[in-house]
């Protein structure tokens, strides 16, 4: 009996030492220590022995059982260590490597300049007003002294909606909204998108950005207008720009002016942006027409005001030397990324 036990113990230890994985180890545990395992079977035989022999043999069986249990544990630890060593070799990580930088967006160049303008004007006491892109005919034209049969309606080709409204052709209707919301003295700017039904070229888009400016108070004159326009240009370009002021006609201002800037794309030599003239129309302006004040229930005998309608898209073109306005809404990321 002892010989059988010794043989079973030796075989178990050898097989456990050679077990290739956890599954094989489990099978060996069942084979030797399970209910019908080879060592368990030896225990069952003890009942046939005399009390003395049973005590001796029982001790041997227990020793064999313990030896097999220890061998199983040791092999399980060895297998686990091997597994982690292999994993560390095949699946390693260098914690000192730089991480993967996620792509980061940034604002469109038009909005970047718009934000700068908003800061400049709010620091001078102006408030920022927003208006809807779908406007009423009244706000876009009539309240600006452009009645239905006025030839000035042809100056801005219009997208009409089926219900008689329109896509605003300029930011000037926000002047009207501002005067309905606030009583003088008032100072406001209104940046935003405007829409015109017209053919596009290097300096004309059907969708572009403008920024309206309006100041109404007692004794506002052309001197105020020029001061604020100069401040705007100085802050944006950080240097003196070559500009010219000439008379301009807009039904909602009197007198009206056109402020042109020497083309920054060609330096004034002539290119497709300035149509070979060397000058770009940028900042029309004037003193608010008394009719416009009256229609907004502001007494033109008491108050006067100035207004300007900055061509914001063109200002951004001049600032960065962009040679085609159509880049702005092209959706071409190579263009936009240059301003990151
Ligand atoms: C107006 O829109 C007037 N509302 C401006 C104004 C406001 C005058 C207040 C007086 C007082 P105009 O149509 O000229 O004016 O447009 C103003 C500016 O927008 C132009 O000087 C130009 O810089 C820009 N602009 C006009 N049309 C386009 C276009 N199709 N594409 C890009 N920019 C344009």
mmCIF file of C-alpha atoms and ligand atoms in Angstrom:
data_model
loop_
_atom_site.group_PDB
_atom_site.id
_atom_site.type_symbol
_atom_site.label_atom_id
_atom_site.label_comp_id
_atom_site.label_asym_id
_atom_site.label_seq_id
_atom_site.Cartn_x
_atom_site.Cartn_y
_atom_site.Cartn_z
ATOM 1 C CA UNK A 1 0.000 0.000 0.000
ATOM 2 C CA UNK A 2 2.796 2.353 0.919
ATOM 3 C CA UNK A 3 4.527 1.641 -2.392
ATOM 4 C CA UNK A 4 1.364 2.526 -4.336
ATOM 5 C CA UNK A 5 1.050 5.718 -2.293
ATOM 6 C CA UNK A 6 4.699 6.678 -2.896
ATOM 7 C CA UNK A 7 4.353 6.029 -6.609
ATOM 8 C CA UNK A 8 1.133 8.072 -6.814
ATOM 9 C CA UNK A 9 2.812 10.937 -4.908
ATOM 10 C CA UNK A 10 5.939 10.910 -7.133
ATOM 11 C CA UNK A 11 3.834 10.774 -10.315
ATOM 12 C CA UNK A 12 1.622 13.612 -9.085
ATOM 13 C CA UNK A 13 4.578 15.853 -8.274
ATOM 14 C CA UNK A 14 6.220 15.198 -11.676
ATOM 15 C CA UNK A 15 3.008 15.825 -13.609
ATOM 16 C CA UNK A 16 2.248 18.986 -11.648
ATOM 17 C CA UNK A 17 5.723 20.347 -12.293
ATOM 18 C CA UNK A 18 5.171 19.794 -16.040
ATOM 19 C CA UNK A 19 1.600 21.196 -16.175
ATOM 20 C CA UNK A 20 1.400 23.662 -19.051
ATOM 21 C CA UNK A 21 -1.484 25.821 -17.873
ATOM 22 C CA UNK A 22 -4.184 26.418 -15.253
ATOM 23 C CA UNK A 23 -6.566 24.012 -16.953
ATOM 24 C CA UNK A 24 -4.025 21.122 -16.822
ATOM 25 C CA UNK A 25 -3.361 21.974 -13.171
ATOM 26 C CA UNK A 26 -7.050 21.766 -12.340
ATOM 27 C CA UNK A 27 -7.308 18.369 -14.066
ATOM 28 C CA UNK A 28 -4.361 17.092 -11.975
ATOM 29 C CA UNK A 29 -5.981 18.330 -8.782
ATOM 30 C CA UNK A 30 -9.078 16.284 -9.649
ATOM 31 C CA UNK A 31 -6.943 13.312 -10.727
ATOM 32 C CA UNK A 32 -5.077 13.061 -7.382
ATOM 33 C CA UNK A 33 -7.147 14.871 -4.743
ATOM 34 C CA UNK A 34 -10.669 14.757 -6.186
ATOM 35 C CA UNK A 35 -13.409 12.485 -4.748
ATOM 36 C CA UNK A 36 -12.103 9.559 -6.720
ATOM 37 C CA UNK A 37 -8.542 10.836 -6.923
ATOM 38 C CA UNK A 38 -5.615 8.459 -6.617
ATOM 39 C CA UNK A 39 -4.493 9.774 -3.215
ATOM 40 C CA UNK A 40 -8.059 10.088 -1.915
ATOM 41 C CA UNK A 41 -8.567 6.428 -2.821
ATOM 42 C CA UNK A 42 -5.624 5.470 -0.547
ATOM 43 C CA UNK A 43 -7.386 7.133 2.371
ATOM 44 C CA UNK A 44 -10.427 4.983 1.808
ATOM 45 C CA UNK A 45 -8.294 1.891 2.167
ATOM 46 C CA UNK A 46 -7.288 2.774 5.723
ATOM 47 C CA UNK A 47 -10.452 1.338 7.167
ATOM 48 C CA UNK A 48 -9.125 -2.192 6.354
ATOM 49 C CA UNK A 49 -6.007 -1.661 8.526
ATOM 50 C CA UNK A 50 -5.357 -2.300 12.197
ATOM 51 C CA UNK A 51 -5.517 0.809 14.413
ATOM 52 C CA UNK A 52 -1.703 1.106 14.627
ATOM 53 C CA UNK A 53 -1.120 0.608 10.922
ATOM 54 C CA UNK A 54 -4.021 2.995 10.206
ATOM 55 C CA UNK A 55 -2.343 5.739 12.264
ATOM 56 C CA UNK A 56 0.969 5.296 10.433
ATOM 57 C CA UNK A 57 -0.543 5.053 6.991
ATOM 58 C CA UNK A 58 -2.914 7.914 7.679
ATOM 59 C CA UNK A 59 0.036 10.128 8.466
ATOM 60 C CA UNK A 60 1.742 9.132 5.208
ATOM 61 C CA UNK A 61 -1.414 9.800 3.187
ATOM 62 C CA UNK A 62 -1.779 13.223 4.813
ATOM 63 C CA UNK A 63 1.843 14.063 4.035
ATOM 64 C CA UNK A 64 1.359 12.971 0.419
ATOM 65 C CA UNK A 65 -1.824 15.077 0.212
ATOM 66 C CA UNK A 66 -0.069 18.142 1.631
ATOM 67 C CA UNK A 67 2.901 17.687 -0.703
ATOM 68 C CA UNK A 68 0.562 17.534 -3.721
ATOM 69 C CA UNK A 69 -1.397 20.597 -2.498
ATOM 70 C CA UNK A 70 1.823 22.582 -2.040
ATOM 71 C CA UNK A 71 3.077 21.501 -5.464
ATOM 72 C CA UNK A 72 -0.235 22.608 -7.032
ATOM 73 C CA UNK A 73 0.034 26.029 -5.356
ATOM 74 C CA UNK A 74 3.671 26.491 -6.313
ATOM 75 C CA UNK A 75 2.983 25.584 -9.941
ATOM 76 C CA UNK A 76 -0.042 27.923 -10.063
ATOM 77 C CA UNK A 77 2.180 30.789 -8.815
ATOM 78 C CA UNK A 78 4.876 29.885 -11.374
ATOM 79 C CA UNK A 79 2.349 29.837 -14.216
ATOM 80 C CA UNK A 80 0.961 33.247 -13.173
ATOM 81 C CA UNK A 81 4.427 34.770 -13.000
ATOM 82 C CA UNK A 82 5.234 33.428 -16.475
ATOM 83 C CA UNK A 83 1.991 34.807 -17.794
ATOM 84 C CA UNK A 84 2.716 38.344 -16.498
ATOM 85 C CA UNK A 85 6.324 38.187 -17.684
ATOM 86 C CA UNK A 86 5.145 37.250 -21.192
ATOM 87 C CA UNK A 87 2.502 39.972 -21.113
ATOM 88 C CA UNK A 88 5.061 42.568 -20.029
ATOM 89 C CA UNK A 89 7.228 41.587 -22.993
ATOM 90 C CA UNK A 90 4.528 41.561 -25.628
ATOM 91 C CA UNK A 91 2.333 44.410 -24.388
ATOM 92 C CA UNK A 92 4.607 47.056 -22.875
ATOM 93 C CA UNK A 93 4.097 50.731 -22.410
ATOM 94 C CA UNK A 94 6.622 53.554 -22.230
ATOM 95 C CA UNK A 95 5.138 55.966 -19.737
ATOM 96 C CA UNK A 96 7.744 58.585 -20.674
ATOM 97 C CA UNK A 97 6.497 58.845 -24.302
ATOM 98 C CA UNK A 98 4.588 62.067 -25.070
ATOM 99 C CA UNK A 99 0.811 61.541 -25.332
ATOM 100 C CA UNK A 100 -1.302 61.886 -28.477
ATOM 101 C CA UNK A 101 -2.400 65.509 -28.708
ATOM 102 C CA UNK A 102 -6.105 65.661 -29.637
ATOM 103 C CA UNK A 103 -6.860 67.994 -32.560
ATOM 104 C CA UNK A 104 -7.921 71.411 -31.270
ATOM 105 C CA UNK A 105 -10.235 73.818 -33.047
ATOM 106 C CA UNK A 106 -10.015 77.591 -33.166
ATOM 107 C CA UNK A 107 -12.219 80.464 -34.184
ATOM 108 C CA UNK A 108 -12.716 81.477 -37.806
ATOM 109 C CA UNK A 109 -10.639 84.572 -38.747
ATOM 110 C CA UNK A 110 -13.789 86.666 -39.220
ATOM 111 C CA UNK A 111 -14.958 85.868 -35.685
ATOM 112 C CA UNK A 112 -11.487 86.476 -34.271
ATOM 113 C CA UNK A 113 -11.505 90.032 -35.689
ATOM 114 C CA UNK A 114 -15.165 90.477 -34.706
ATOM 115 C CA UNK A 115 -14.253 89.703 -31.089
ATOM 116 C CA UNK A 116 -11.430 92.240 -31.206
ATOM 117 C CA UNK A 117 -13.837 94.867 -32.520
ATOM 118 C CA UNK A 118 -16.343 94.030 -29.816
ATOM 119 C CA UNK A 119 -13.677 94.570 -27.178
ATOM 120 C CA UNK A 120 -12.565 97.864 -28.703
ATOM 121 C CA UNK A 121 -16.097 99.232 -28.868
ATOM 122 C CA UNK A 122 -17.334 97.963 -25.518
ATOM 123 C CA UNK A 123 -14.281 99.644 -23.929
ATOM 124 C CA UNK A 124 -15.576 102.885 -25.503
ATOM 125 C CA UNK A 125 -19.026 102.466 -23.969
ATOM 126 C CA UNK A 126 -20.821 100.770 -26.889
ATOM 127 C CA UNK A 127 -23.149 97.841 -26.355
ATOM 128 C CA UNK A 128 -23.336 94.860 -28.707
ATOM 129 C CA UNK A 129 -26.709 94.216 -30.256
ATOM 130 C CA UNK A 130 -27.818 91.188 -32.227
ATOM 131 C CA UNK A 131 -30.500 91.157 -34.888
ATOM 132 C CA UNK A 132 -32.174 88.359 -36.850
ATOM 133 C CA UNK A 133 -30.863 87.341 -40.271
ATOM 134 C CA UNK A 134 -34.450 87.080 -41.563
ATOM 135 C CA UNK A 135 -35.762 90.623 -41.330
ATOM 136 C CA UNK A 136 -38.879 92.568 -42.097
ATOM 137 C CA UNK A 137 -38.992 94.775 -45.165
ATOM 138 C CA UNK A 138 -39.803 97.649 -42.829
ATOM 139 C CA UNK A 139 -36.613 97.347 -40.736
ATOM 140 C CA UNK A 140 -34.348 96.584 -43.678
ATOM 141 C CA UNK A 141 -35.645 99.325 -45.966
ATOM 142 C CA UNK A 142 -38.594 101.520 -45.001
ATOM 143 C CA UNK A 143 -37.471 102.613 -41.538
ATOM 144 C CA UNK A 144 -34.118 103.436 -43.150
ATOM 145 C CA UNK A 145 -35.752 105.964 -45.423
ATOM 146 C CA UNK A 146 -35.890 103.584 -48.415
ATOM 147 C CA UNK A 147 -39.570 103.338 -49.436
ATOM 148 C CA UNK A 148 -40.730 100.645 -51.870
ATOM 149 C CA UNK A 149 -40.357 102.711 -55.031
ATOM 150 C CA UNK A 150 -36.977 104.189 -54.018
ATOM 151 C CA UNK A 151 -34.199 103.519 -56.562
ATOM 152 C CA UNK A 152 -31.803 102.729 -53.653
ATOM 153 C CA UNK A 153 -33.545 99.365 -53.278
ATOM 154 C CA UNK A 154 -31.690 98.322 -56.423
ATOM 155 C CA UNK A 155 -28.344 98.994 -54.687
ATOM 156 C CA UNK A 156 -28.792 95.806 -52.667
ATOM 157 C CA UNK A 157 -30.212 92.801 -54.528
ATOM 158 C CA UNK A 158 -32.425 91.005 -52.100
ATOM 159 C CA UNK A 159 -33.352 87.405 -51.237
ATOM 160 C CA UNK A 160 -37.072 87.477 -50.389
ATOM 161 C CA UNK A 161 -38.884 84.823 -48.381
ATOM 162 C CA UNK A 162 -42.265 83.548 -49.525
ATOM 163 C CA UNK A 163 -44.037 85.305 -46.664
ATOM 164 C CA UNK A 164 -42.769 88.755 -47.687
ATOM 165 C CA UNK A 165 -39.783 88.954 -45.334
ATOM 166 C CA UNK A 166 -36.175 88.998 -46.525
ATOM 167 C CA UNK A 167 -32.636 87.962 -45.659
ATOM 168 C CA UNK A 168 -31.198 91.205 -44.332
ATOM 169 C CA UNK A 169 -29.027 92.865 -46.966
ATOM 170 C CA UNK A 170 -27.056 94.847 -44.377
ATOM 171 C CA UNK A 171 -26.726 95.212 -40.610
ATOM 172 C CA UNK A 172 -28.444 98.638 -40.707
ATOM 173 C CA UNK A 173 -31.854 97.214 -39.602
ATOM 174 C CA UNK A 174 -30.252 96.633 -36.190
ATOM 175 C CA UNK A 175 -30.037 100.452 -35.942
ATOM 176 C CA UNK A 176 -33.833 100.463 -36.078
ATOM 177 C CA UNK A 177 -34.114 97.670 -33.526
ATOM 178 C CA UNK A 178 -31.638 99.492 -31.272
ATOM 179 C CA UNK A 179 -33.607 102.747 -31.424
ATOM 180 C CA UNK A 180 -36.817 100.851 -30.619
ATOM 181 C CA UNK A 181 -35.163 99.236 -27.584
ATOM 182 C CA UNK A 182 -33.208 102.193 -26.170
ATOM 183 C CA UNK A 183 -33.694 105.911 -25.798
ATOM 184 C CA UNK A 184 -30.784 108.285 -26.487
ATOM 185 C CA UNK A 185 -28.039 108.665 -25.558
ATOM 186 C CA UNK A 186 -27.186 105.355 -27.196
ATOM 187 C CA UNK A 187 -24.070 103.703 -28.545
ATOM 188 C CA UNK A 188 -24.276 100.315 -30.181
ATOM 189 C CA UNK A 189 -22.503 98.007 -32.581
ATOM 190 C CA UNK A 190 -24.118 95.106 -34.395
ATOM 191 C CA UNK A 191 -21.843 92.584 -36.113
ATOM 192 C CA UNK A 192 -23.421 89.849 -38.213
ATOM 193 C CA UNK A 193 -23.988 88.051 -41.482
ATOM 194 C CA UNK A 194 -25.792 89.694 -44.366
ATOM 195 C CA UNK A 195 -26.994 88.331 -47.696
ATOM 196 C CA UNK A 196 -27.203 89.676 -51.217
ATOM 197 C CA UNK A 197 -28.461 88.106 -54.392
ATOM 198 C CA UNK A 198 -25.440 88.911 -56.487
ATOM 199 C CA UNK A 199 -22.631 87.369 -58.508
ATOM 200 C CA UNK A 200 -19.463 86.623 -56.579
ATOM 201 C CA UNK A 201 -15.874 87.619 -57.311
ATOM 202 C CA UNK A 202 -12.668 88.149 -55.309
ATOM 203 C CA UNK A 203 -14.236 90.908 -53.164
ATOM 204 C CA UNK A 204 -17.987 90.160 -53.439
ATOM 205 C CA UNK A 205 -19.851 87.331 -51.731
ATOM 206 C CA UNK A 206 -23.554 86.602 -51.510
ATOM 207 C CA UNK A 207 -23.079 85.931 -47.774
ATOM 208 C CA UNK A 208 -20.676 88.163 -45.901
ATOM 209 C CA UNK A 209 -20.151 89.961 -42.607
ATOM 210 C CA UNK A 210 -20.756 93.581 -41.710
ATOM 211 C CA UNK A 211 -20.642 95.481 -38.458
ATOM 212 C CA UNK A 212 -23.002 98.343 -37.857
ATOM 213 C CA UNK A 213 -22.139 101.214 -35.534
ATOM 214 C CA UNK A 214 -24.624 103.780 -34.222
ATOM 215 C CA UNK A 215 -24.288 106.635 -31.768
ATOM 216 C CA UNK A 216 -27.146 109.016 -30.994
ATOM 217 C CA UNK A 217 -26.853 111.875 -28.534
ATOM 218 C CA UNK A 218 -27.046 115.660 -28.380
ATOM 219 C CA UNK A 219 -24.612 117.478 -30.696
ATOM 220 C CA UNK A 220 -23.099 114.459 -32.460
ATOM 221 C CA UNK A 221 -21.121 115.644 -35.474
ATOM 222 C CA UNK A 222 -18.863 114.349 -38.238
ATOM 223 C CA UNK A 223 -15.909 114.917 -35.879
ATOM 224 C CA UNK A 224 -17.257 112.149 -33.571
ATOM 225 C CA UNK A 225 -17.742 109.864 -36.546
ATOM 226 C CA UNK A 226 -14.172 110.352 -37.729
ATOM 227 C CA UNK A 227 -12.781 109.863 -34.227
ATOM 228 C CA UNK A 228 -14.467 106.464 -33.787
ATOM 229 C CA UNK A 229 -13.597 105.243 -37.273
ATOM 230 C CA UNK A 230 -9.965 106.213 -36.785
ATOM 231 C CA UNK A 231 -9.918 104.445 -33.403
ATOM 232 C CA UNK A 232 -11.322 101.319 -35.030
ATOM 233 C CA UNK A 233 -8.674 101.225 -37.765
ATOM 234 C CA UNK A 234 -5.789 102.097 -35.437
ATOM 235 C CA UNK A 235 -6.694 99.340 -32.973
ATOM 236 C CA UNK A 236 -7.161 96.692 -35.653
ATOM 237 C CA UNK A 237 -4.093 97.498 -37.788
ATOM 238 C CA UNK A 238 -1.824 98.947 -35.062
ATOM 239 C CA UNK A 239 -0.445 101.463 -37.558
ATOM 240 C CA UNK A 240 -1.627 104.387 -39.669
ATOM 241 C CA UNK A 241 -3.387 103.153 -42.774
ATOM 242 C CA UNK A 242 -3.692 104.997 -46.052
ATOM 243 C CA UNK A 243 -7.395 105.852 -46.371
ATOM 244 C CA UNK A 244 -9.541 108.309 -48.255
ATOM 245 C CA UNK A 245 -12.920 109.779 -47.420
ATOM 246 C CA UNK A 246 -15.269 110.757 -50.212
ATOM 247 C CA UNK A 247 -18.939 111.645 -50.457
ATOM 248 C CA UNK A 248 -21.258 108.634 -50.613
ATOM 249 C CA UNK A 249 -24.995 108.313 -50.986
ATOM 250 C CA UNK A 250 -27.138 106.251 -48.598
ATOM 251 C CA UNK A 251 -30.762 107.311 -47.995
ATOM 252 C CA UNK A 252 -30.414 106.804 -44.231
ATOM 253 C CA UNK A 253 -27.530 109.241 -43.686
ATOM 254 C CA UNK A 254 -26.971 112.871 -44.536
ATOM 255 C CA UNK A 255 -24.230 113.730 -45.259
ATOM 256 C CA UNK A 256 -22.941 110.303 -46.272
ATOM 257 C CA UNK A 257 -19.365 109.179 -46.888
ATOM 258 C CA UNK A 258 -17.423 106.291 -48.269
ATOM 259 C CA UNK A 259 -14.208 105.421 -46.484
ATOM 260 C CA UNK A 260 -11.850 103.484 -48.755
ATOM 261 C CA UNK A 261 -8.617 101.798 -47.724
ATOM 262 C CA UNK A 262 -5.555 101.339 -49.870
ATOM 263 C CA UNK A 263 -5.669 97.685 -50.914
ATOM 264 C CA UNK A 264 -3.484 95.634 -48.577
ATOM 265 C CA UNK A 265 -3.390 92.661 -50.916
ATOM 266 C CA UNK A 266 -1.459 94.495 -53.658
ATOM 267 C CA UNK A 267 -0.249 97.549 -51.704
ATOM 268 C CA UNK A 268 -2.281 99.792 -54.020
ATOM 269 C CA UNK A 269 -0.683 98.560 -57.258
ATOM 270 C CA UNK A 270 -3.928 96.988 -58.492
ATOM 271 C CA UNK A 271 -5.262 93.411 -58.208
ATOM 272 C CA UNK A 272 -8.476 91.389 -58.486
ATOM 273 C CA UNK A 273 -9.563 92.370 -54.942
ATOM 274 C CA UNK A 274 -9.490 96.142 -55.628
ATOM 275 C CA UNK A 275 -10.444 95.677 -59.296
ATOM 276 C CA UNK A 276 -7.140 97.283 -60.318
ATOM 277 C CA UNK A 277 -8.094 100.559 -58.580
ATOM 278 C CA UNK A 278 -5.747 100.229 -55.614
ATOM 279 C CA UNK A 279 -8.628 101.134 -53.208
ATOM 280 C CA UNK A 280 -11.179 98.984 -51.392
ATOM 281 C CA UNK A 281 -14.589 100.247 -50.205
ATOM 282 C CA UNK A 282 -14.582 99.428 -46.542
ATOM 283 C CA UNK A 283 -16.495 101.680 -44.215
ATOM 284 C CA UNK A 284 -19.449 103.697 -45.487
ATOM 285 C CA UNK A 285 -20.865 106.075 -42.905
ATOM 286 C CA UNK A 286 -22.591 109.380 -42.236
ATOM 287 C CA UNK A 287 -24.820 111.331 -39.908
ATOM 288 C CA UNK A 288 -28.159 109.641 -39.268
ATOM 289 C CA UNK A 289 -30.827 111.128 -41.537
ATOM 290 C CA UNK A 290 -33.452 113.180 -39.598
ATOM 291 C CA UNK A 291 -36.206 111.067 -41.223
ATOM 292 C CA UNK A 292 -34.718 107.911 -39.708
ATOM 293 C CA UNK A 293 -34.614 109.494 -36.248
ATOM 294 C CA UNK A 294 -38.200 110.731 -36.614
ATOM 295 C CA UNK A 295 -39.469 107.313 -37.723
ATOM 296 C CA UNK A 296 -37.862 105.887 -34.562
ATOM 297 C CA UNK A 297 -39.605 108.535 -32.421
ATOM 298 C CA UNK A 298 -36.392 110.436 -31.724
ATOM 299 C CA UNK A 299 -36.615 114.211 -32.125
ATOM 300 C CA UNK A 300 -34.031 115.294 -34.754
ATOM 301 C CA UNK A 301 -34.239 118.852 -33.387
ATOM 302 C CA UNK A 302 -32.782 117.616 -30.108
ATOM 303 C CA UNK A 303 -30.655 114.656 -31.102
ATOM 304 C CA UNK A 304 -28.255 113.794 -33.875
ATOM 305 C CA UNK A 305 -26.208 110.689 -34.532
ATOM 306 C CA UNK A 306 -23.684 108.964 -36.717
ATOM 307 C CA UNK A 307 -23.818 105.495 -38.241
ATOM 308 C CA UNK A 308 -21.340 103.343 -40.098
ATOM 309 C CA UNK A 309 -21.590 99.991 -41.872
ATOM 310 C CA UNK A 310 -18.196 98.334 -41.753
ATOM 311 C CA UNK A 311 -17.507 95.690 -44.436
ATOM 312 C CA UNK A 312 -16.185 93.244 -41.844
ATOM 313 C CA UNK A 313 -15.245 90.495 -44.317
ATOM 314 C CA UNK A 314 -13.222 92.991 -46.319
ATOM 315 C CA UNK A 315 -11.579 94.375 -43.180
ATOM 316 C CA UNK A 316 -10.386 90.841 -42.364
ATOM 317 C CA UNK A 317 -9.084 90.516 -45.942
ATOM 318 C CA UNK A 318 -7.124 93.767 -45.535
ATOM 319 C CA UNK A 319 -5.789 92.718 -42.150
ATOM 320 C CA UNK A 320 -4.381 89.383 -43.369
ATOM 321 C CA UNK A 321 -3.848 90.116 -47.070
ATOM 322 C CA UNK A 322 -6.474 87.524 -48.110
ATOM 323 C CA UNK A 323 -6.800 87.596 -51.881
ATOM 324 C CA UNK A 324 -10.310 86.164 -52.283
ATOM 325 C CA UNK A 325 -13.387 86.700 -50.094
ATOM 326 C CA UNK A 326 -14.766 83.313 -51.155
ATOM 327 C CA UNK A 327 -12.168 81.540 -48.965
ATOM 328 C CA UNK A 328 -14.160 82.501 -45.858
ATOM 329 C CA UNK A 329 -17.107 80.224 -46.540
ATOM 330 C CA UNK A 330 -15.324 77.694 -48.751
ATOM 331 C CA UNK A 331 -15.151 75.163 -45.911
ATOM 332 C CA UNK A 332 -11.524 74.526 -46.907
ATOM 333 C CA UNK A 333 -9.764 73.663 -43.660
ATOM 334 C CA UNK A 334 -6.327 74.394 -45.190
ATOM 335 C CA UNK A 335 -7.410 78.045 -45.348
ATOM 336 C CA UNK A 336 -8.857 78.233 -41.850
ATOM 337 C CA UNK A 337 -5.902 76.404 -40.228
ATOM 338 C CA UNK A 338 -3.549 79.191 -41.281
ATOM 339 C CA UNK A 339 -5.183 81.344 -38.601
ATOM 340 C CA UNK A 340 -4.756 78.862 -35.728
HETATM 341 C C1 LIG B 1 -24.401 99.313 -46.705
HETATM 342 O O1 LIG B 1 -24.663 98.108 -46.575
HETATM 343 C C2 LIG B 1 -24.888 100.292 -45.696
HETATM 344 N N1 LIG B 1 -25.847 99.712 -44.830
HETATM 345 C C3 LIG B 1 -23.699 100.847 -44.930
HETATM 346 C C4 LIG B 1 -23.953 102.066 -44.096
HETATM 347 C C5 LIG B 1 -24.329 101.907 -42.771
HETATM 348 C C6 LIG B 1 -23.823 103.341 -44.625
HETATM 349 C C7 LIG B 1 -24.571 103.024 -42.003
HETATM 350 C C8 LIG B 1 -24.044 104.428 -43.861
HETATM 351 C C9 LIG B 1 -24.412 104.279 -42.539
HETATM 352 P P1 LIG B 1 -22.826 98.957 -48.740
HETATM 353 O O2 LIG B 1 -23.801 98.248 -49.595
HETATM 354 O O3 LIG B 1 -21.886 99.861 -49.415
HETATM 355 O O4 LIG B 1 -23.546 99.784 -47.599
HETATM 356 O O5 LIG B 1 -22.004 97.867 -47.911
HETATM 357 C C10 LIG B 1 -21.169 98.244 -46.867
HETATM 358 C C11 LIG B 1 -19.819 97.544 -46.979
HETATM 359 O O6 LIG B 1 -20.026 96.145 -47.029
HETATM 360 C C12 LIG B 1 -19.050 97.884 -48.263
HETATM 361 O O7 LIG B 1 -18.266 99.022 -48.118
HETATM 362 C C13 LIG B 1 -18.183 96.662 -48.413
HETATM 363 O O8 LIG B 1 -17.031 96.766 -47.607
HETATM 364 C C14 LIG B 1 -19.067 95.580 -47.881
HETATM 365 N N2 LIG B 1 -19.768 94.865 -48.973
HETATM 366 C C15 LIG B 1 -20.785 95.297 -49.734
HETATM 367 N N3 LIG B 1 -21.166 94.364 -50.610
HETATM 368 C C16 LIG B 1 -20.385 93.302 -50.404
HETATM 369 C C17 LIG B 1 -20.288 91.982 -50.974
HETATM 370 N N4 LIG B 1 -21.103 91.569 -51.916
HETATM 371 N N5 LIG B 1 -19.331 91.150 -50.509
HETATM 372 C C18 LIG B 1 -18.529 91.556 -49.515
HETATM 373 N N6 LIG B 1 -18.553 92.746 -48.928
HETATM 374 C C19 LIG B 1 -19.471 93.630 -49.356
#
